[in-house]
Short mmCIF file of N, CA and C in Angstrom, two decimals:
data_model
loop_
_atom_site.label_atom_id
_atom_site.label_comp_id
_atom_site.label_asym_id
_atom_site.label_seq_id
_atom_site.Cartn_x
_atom_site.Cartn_y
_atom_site.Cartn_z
N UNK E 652 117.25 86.30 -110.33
CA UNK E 652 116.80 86.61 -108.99
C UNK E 652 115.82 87.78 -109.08
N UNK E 653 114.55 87.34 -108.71
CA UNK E 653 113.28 88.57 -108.56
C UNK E 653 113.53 89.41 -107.23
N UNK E 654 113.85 90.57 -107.32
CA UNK E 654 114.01 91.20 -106.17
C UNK E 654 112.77 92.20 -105.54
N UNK E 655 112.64 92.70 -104.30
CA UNK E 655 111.34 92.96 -104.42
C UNK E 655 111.19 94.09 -103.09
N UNK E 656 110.46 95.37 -103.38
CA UNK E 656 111.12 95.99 -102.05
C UNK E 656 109.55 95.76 -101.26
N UNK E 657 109.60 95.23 -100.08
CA UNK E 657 108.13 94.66 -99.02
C UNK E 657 108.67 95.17 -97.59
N UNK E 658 106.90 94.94 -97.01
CA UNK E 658 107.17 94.61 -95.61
C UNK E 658 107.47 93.61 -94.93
N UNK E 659 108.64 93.91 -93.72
CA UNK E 659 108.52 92.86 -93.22
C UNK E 659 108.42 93.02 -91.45
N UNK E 660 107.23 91.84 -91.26
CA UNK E 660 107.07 92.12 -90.06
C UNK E 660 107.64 92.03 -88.84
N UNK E 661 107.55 93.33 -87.94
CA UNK E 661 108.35 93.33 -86.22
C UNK E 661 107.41 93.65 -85.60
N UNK E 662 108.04 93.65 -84.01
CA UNK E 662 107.01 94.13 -82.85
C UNK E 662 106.71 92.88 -82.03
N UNK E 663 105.65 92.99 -81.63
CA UNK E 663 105.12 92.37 -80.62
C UNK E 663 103.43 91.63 -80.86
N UNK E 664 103.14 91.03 -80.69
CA UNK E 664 101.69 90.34 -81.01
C UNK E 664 101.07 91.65 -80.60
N UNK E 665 99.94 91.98 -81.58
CA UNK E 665 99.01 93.04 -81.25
C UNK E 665 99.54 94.49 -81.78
N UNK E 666 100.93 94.43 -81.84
CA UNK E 666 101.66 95.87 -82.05
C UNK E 666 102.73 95.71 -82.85
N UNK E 667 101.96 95.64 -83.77
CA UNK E 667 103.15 95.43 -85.03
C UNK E 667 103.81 96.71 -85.42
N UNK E 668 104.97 96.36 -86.14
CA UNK E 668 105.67 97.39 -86.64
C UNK E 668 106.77 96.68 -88.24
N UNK E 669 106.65 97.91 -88.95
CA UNK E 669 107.35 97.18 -90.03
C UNK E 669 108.34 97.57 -90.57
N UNK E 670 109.35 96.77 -91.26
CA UNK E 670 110.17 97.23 -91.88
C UNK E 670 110.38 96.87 -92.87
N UNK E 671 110.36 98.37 -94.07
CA UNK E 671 110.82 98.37 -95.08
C UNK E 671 112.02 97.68 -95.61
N UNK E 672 112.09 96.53 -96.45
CA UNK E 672 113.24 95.76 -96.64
C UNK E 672 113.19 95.56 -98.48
N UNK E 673 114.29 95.25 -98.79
CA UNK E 673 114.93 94.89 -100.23
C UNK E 673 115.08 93.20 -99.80
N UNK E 674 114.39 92.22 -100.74
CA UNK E 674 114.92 90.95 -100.74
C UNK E 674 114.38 90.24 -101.75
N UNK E 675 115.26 89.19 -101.64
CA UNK E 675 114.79 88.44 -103.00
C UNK E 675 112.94 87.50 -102.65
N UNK E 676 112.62 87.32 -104.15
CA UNK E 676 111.44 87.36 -103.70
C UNK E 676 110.97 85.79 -102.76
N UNK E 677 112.10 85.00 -102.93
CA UNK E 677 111.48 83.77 -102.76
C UNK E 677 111.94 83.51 -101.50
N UNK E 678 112.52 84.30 -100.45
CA UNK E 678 113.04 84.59 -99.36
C UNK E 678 111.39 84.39 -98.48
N UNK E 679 111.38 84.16 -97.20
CA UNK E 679 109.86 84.32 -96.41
C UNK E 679 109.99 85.62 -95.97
N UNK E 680 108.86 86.32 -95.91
CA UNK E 680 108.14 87.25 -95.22
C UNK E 680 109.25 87.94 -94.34
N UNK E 681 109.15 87.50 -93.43
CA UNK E 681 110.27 87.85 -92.10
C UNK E 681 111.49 87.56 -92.09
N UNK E 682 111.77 86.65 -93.05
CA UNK E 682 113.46 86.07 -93.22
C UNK E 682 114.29 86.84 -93.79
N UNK E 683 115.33 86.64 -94.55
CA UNK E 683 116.14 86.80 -94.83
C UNK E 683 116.66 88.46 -95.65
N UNK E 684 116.87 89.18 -95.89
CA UNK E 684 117.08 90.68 -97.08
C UNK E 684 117.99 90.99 -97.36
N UNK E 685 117.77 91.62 -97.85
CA UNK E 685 119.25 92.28 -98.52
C UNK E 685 119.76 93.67 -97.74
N UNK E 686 118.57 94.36 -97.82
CA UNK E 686 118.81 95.33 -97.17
C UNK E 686 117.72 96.46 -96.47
N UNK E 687 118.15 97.05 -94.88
CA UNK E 687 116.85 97.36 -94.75
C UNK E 687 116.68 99.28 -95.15
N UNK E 688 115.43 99.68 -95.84
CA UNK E 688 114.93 101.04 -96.29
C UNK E 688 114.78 102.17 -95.30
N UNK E 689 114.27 101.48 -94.46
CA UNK E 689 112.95 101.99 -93.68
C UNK E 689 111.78 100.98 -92.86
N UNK E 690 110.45 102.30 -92.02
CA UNK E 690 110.18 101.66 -91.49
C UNK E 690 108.96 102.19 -91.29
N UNK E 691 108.01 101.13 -90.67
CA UNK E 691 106.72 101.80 -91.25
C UNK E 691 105.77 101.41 -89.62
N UNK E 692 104.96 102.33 -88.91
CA UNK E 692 104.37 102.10 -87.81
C UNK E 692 103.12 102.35 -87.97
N UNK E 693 102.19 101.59 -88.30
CA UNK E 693 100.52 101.78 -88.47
C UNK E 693 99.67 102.33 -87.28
N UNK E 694 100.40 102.17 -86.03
CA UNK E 694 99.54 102.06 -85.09
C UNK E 694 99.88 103.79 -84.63
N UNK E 695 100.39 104.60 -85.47
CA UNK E 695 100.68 105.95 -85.27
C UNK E 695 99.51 106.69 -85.82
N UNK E 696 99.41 107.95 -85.67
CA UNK E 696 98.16 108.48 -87.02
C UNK E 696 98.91 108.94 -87.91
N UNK E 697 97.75 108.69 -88.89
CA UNK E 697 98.03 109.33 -90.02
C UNK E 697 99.09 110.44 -90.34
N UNK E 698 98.74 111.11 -89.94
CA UNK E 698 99.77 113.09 -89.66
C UNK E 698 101.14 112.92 -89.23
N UNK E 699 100.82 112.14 -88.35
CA UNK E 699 102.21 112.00 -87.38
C UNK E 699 103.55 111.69 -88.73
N UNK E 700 104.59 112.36 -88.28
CA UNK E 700 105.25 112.26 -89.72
C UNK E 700 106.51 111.10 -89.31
N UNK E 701 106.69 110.45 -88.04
CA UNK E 701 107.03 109.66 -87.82
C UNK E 701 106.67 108.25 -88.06
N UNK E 702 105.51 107.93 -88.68
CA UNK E 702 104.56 106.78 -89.10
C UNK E 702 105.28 105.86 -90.00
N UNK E 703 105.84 106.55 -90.83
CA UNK E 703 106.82 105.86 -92.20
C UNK E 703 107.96 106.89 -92.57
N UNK E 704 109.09 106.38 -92.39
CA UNK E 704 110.86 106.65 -92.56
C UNK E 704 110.97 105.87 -93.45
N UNK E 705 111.73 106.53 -95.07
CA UNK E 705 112.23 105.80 -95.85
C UNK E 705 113.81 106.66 -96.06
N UNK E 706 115.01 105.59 -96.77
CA UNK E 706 115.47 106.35 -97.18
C UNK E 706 115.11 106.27 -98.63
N UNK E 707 114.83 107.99 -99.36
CA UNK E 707 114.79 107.70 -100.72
C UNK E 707 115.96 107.35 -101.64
N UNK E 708 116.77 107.70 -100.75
CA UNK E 708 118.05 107.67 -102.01
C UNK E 708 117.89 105.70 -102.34
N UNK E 709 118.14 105.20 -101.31
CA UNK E 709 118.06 104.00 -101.33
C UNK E 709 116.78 103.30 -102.11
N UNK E 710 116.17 103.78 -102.13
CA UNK E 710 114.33 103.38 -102.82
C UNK E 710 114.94 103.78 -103.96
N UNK E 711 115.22 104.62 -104.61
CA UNK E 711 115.31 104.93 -106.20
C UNK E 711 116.62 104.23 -106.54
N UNK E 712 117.57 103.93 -106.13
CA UNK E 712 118.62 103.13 -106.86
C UNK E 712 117.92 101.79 -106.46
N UNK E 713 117.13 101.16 -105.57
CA UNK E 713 116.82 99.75 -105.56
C UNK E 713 115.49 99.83 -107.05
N UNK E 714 115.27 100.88 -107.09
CA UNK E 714 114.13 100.97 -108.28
C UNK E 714 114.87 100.61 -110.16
N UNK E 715 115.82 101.63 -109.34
CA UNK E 715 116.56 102.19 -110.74
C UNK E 715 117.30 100.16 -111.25
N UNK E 716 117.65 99.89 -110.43
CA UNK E 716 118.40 98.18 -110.37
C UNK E 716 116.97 97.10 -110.80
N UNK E 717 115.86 97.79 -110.47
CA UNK E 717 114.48 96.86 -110.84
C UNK E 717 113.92 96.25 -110.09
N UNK E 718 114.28 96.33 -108.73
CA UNK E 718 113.55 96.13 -107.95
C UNK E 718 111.84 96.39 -108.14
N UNK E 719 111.43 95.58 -107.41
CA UNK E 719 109.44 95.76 -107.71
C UNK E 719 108.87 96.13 -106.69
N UNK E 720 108.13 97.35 -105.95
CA UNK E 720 107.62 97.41 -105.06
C UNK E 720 106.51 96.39 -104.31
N UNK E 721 106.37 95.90 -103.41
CA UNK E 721 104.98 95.06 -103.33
C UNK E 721 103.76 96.36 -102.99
N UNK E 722 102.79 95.99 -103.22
CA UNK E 722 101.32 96.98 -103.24
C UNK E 722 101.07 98.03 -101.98
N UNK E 723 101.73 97.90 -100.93
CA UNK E 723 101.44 98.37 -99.84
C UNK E 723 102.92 99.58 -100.08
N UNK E 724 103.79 98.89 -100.78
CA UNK E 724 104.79 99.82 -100.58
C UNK E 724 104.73 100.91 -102.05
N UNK E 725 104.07 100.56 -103.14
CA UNK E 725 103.73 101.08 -103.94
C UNK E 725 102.82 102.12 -103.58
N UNK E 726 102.03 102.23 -102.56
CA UNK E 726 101.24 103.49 -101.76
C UNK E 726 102.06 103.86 -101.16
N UNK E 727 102.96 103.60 -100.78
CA UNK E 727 103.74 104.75 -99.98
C UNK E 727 104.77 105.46 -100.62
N UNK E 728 105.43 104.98 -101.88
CA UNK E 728 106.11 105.97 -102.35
C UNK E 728 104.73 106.71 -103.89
N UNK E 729 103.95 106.54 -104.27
CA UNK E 729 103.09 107.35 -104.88
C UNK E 729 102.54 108.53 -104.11
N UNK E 730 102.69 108.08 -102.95
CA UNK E 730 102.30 109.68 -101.89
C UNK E 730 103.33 110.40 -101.89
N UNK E 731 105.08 109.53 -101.90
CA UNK E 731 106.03 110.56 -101.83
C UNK E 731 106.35 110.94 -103.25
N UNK E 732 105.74 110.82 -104.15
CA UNK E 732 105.72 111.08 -105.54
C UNK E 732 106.88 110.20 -106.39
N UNK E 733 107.47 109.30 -106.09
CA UNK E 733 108.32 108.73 -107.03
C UNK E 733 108.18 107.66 -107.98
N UNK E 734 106.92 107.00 -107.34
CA UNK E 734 106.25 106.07 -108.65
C UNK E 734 104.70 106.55 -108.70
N UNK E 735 104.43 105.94 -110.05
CA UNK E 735 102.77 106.29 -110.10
C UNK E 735 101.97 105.23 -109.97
N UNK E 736 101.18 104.95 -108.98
CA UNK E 736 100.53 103.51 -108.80
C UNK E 736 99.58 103.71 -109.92
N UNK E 737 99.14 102.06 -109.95
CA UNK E 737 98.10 102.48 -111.55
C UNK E 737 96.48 102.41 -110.46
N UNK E 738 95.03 103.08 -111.13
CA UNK E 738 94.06 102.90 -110.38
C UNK E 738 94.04 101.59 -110.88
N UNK E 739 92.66 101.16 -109.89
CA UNK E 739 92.41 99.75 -109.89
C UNK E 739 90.58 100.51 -110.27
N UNK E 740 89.78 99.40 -110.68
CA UNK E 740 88.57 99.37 -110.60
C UNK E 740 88.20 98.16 -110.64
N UNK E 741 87.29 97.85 -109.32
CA UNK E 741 86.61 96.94 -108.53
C UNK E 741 85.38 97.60 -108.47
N UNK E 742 83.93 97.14 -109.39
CA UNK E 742 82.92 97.88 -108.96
C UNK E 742 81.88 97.03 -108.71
N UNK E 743 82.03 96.10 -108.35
CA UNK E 743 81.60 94.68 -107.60
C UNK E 743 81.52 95.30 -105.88
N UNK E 744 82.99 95.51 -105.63
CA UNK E 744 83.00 96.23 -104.15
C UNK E 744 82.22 96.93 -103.48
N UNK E 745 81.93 98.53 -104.60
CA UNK E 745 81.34 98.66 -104.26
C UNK E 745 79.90 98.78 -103.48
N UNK E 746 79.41 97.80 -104.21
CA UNK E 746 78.03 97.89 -103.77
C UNK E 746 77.51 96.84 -102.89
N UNK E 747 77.07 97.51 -101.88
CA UNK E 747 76.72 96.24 -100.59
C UNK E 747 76.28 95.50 -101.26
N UNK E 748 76.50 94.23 -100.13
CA UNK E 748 76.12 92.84 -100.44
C UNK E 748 74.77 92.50 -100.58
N UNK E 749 73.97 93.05 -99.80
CA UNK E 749 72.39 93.34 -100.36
C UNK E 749 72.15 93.40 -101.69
N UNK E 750 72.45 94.36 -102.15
CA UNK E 750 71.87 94.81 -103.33
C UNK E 750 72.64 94.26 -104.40
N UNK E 751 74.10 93.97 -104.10
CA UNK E 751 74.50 92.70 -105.14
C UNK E 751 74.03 92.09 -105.62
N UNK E 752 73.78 90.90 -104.32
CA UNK E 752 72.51 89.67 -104.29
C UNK E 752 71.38 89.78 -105.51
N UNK E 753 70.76 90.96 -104.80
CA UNK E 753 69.97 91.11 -105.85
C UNK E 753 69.51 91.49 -107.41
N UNK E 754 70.85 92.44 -107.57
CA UNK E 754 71.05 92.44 -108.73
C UNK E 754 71.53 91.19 -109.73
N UNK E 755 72.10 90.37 -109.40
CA UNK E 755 72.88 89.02 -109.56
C UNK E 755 71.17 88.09 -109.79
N UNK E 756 70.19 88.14 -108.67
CA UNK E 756 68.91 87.16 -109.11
C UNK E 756 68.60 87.59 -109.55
N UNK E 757 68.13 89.29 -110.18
CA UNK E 757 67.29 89.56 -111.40
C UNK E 757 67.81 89.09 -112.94
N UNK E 758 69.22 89.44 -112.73
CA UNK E 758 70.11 89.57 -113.93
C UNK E 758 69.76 87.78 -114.62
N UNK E 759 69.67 86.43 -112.89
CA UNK E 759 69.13 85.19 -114.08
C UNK E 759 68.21 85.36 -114.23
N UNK E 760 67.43 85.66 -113.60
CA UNK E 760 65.67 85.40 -114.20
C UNK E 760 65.13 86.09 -115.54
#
């Protein structure tokens, strides 16, 4: 059993809200968990320190058992310092689509 700590979505159309959950991975989105963490409100700012409630104790023994963060939740405990997300480099992204383009037709010709 792949276990996996994600969001899962609440609220209302337009005003979502989430909750931090433990479940297996092959469970849907919104269905079924094991257990819930925490909870996460986007539509707050940034600062506001009510935005995202975890419990940690619960995050580090679901870690310590092997649980896998999914990517969104992997940013939120690297801010609270308990895992280290790895960087990514995408340098395709960066660069507008303009000048992509064009770099891409010189590069065949």
């Amino acid at each position: 059993m792949s276990v996996v700590i994600r969001l899962a979505r609440a609220g209302t159309k337009k005003r979502p809200v989430y909750h931090v959950v433990v479940a297996d991975s092959r469970f849907p989105r919104d269905g079924r968990f094991i257990e819930r963490l925490g909870h996460f409100n986007p539509l707050l700012p940034k600062d506001n320190e009510s935005r995202l409630k975890l419990d940690m104790d619960k995050v580090k023994a679901w870690l310590a058992k092997g649980a896998q963060p999914s990517d969104r939740v992997t940013r939120f405990l690297d801010a609270a310092g308990i895992v280290k997300r790895a960087a990514r480099n995408n340098p395709e992204k960066a660069v507008p689509r303009k000048e992509r383009k064009a770099a891409e037709a010189a590069a065949k010709a």
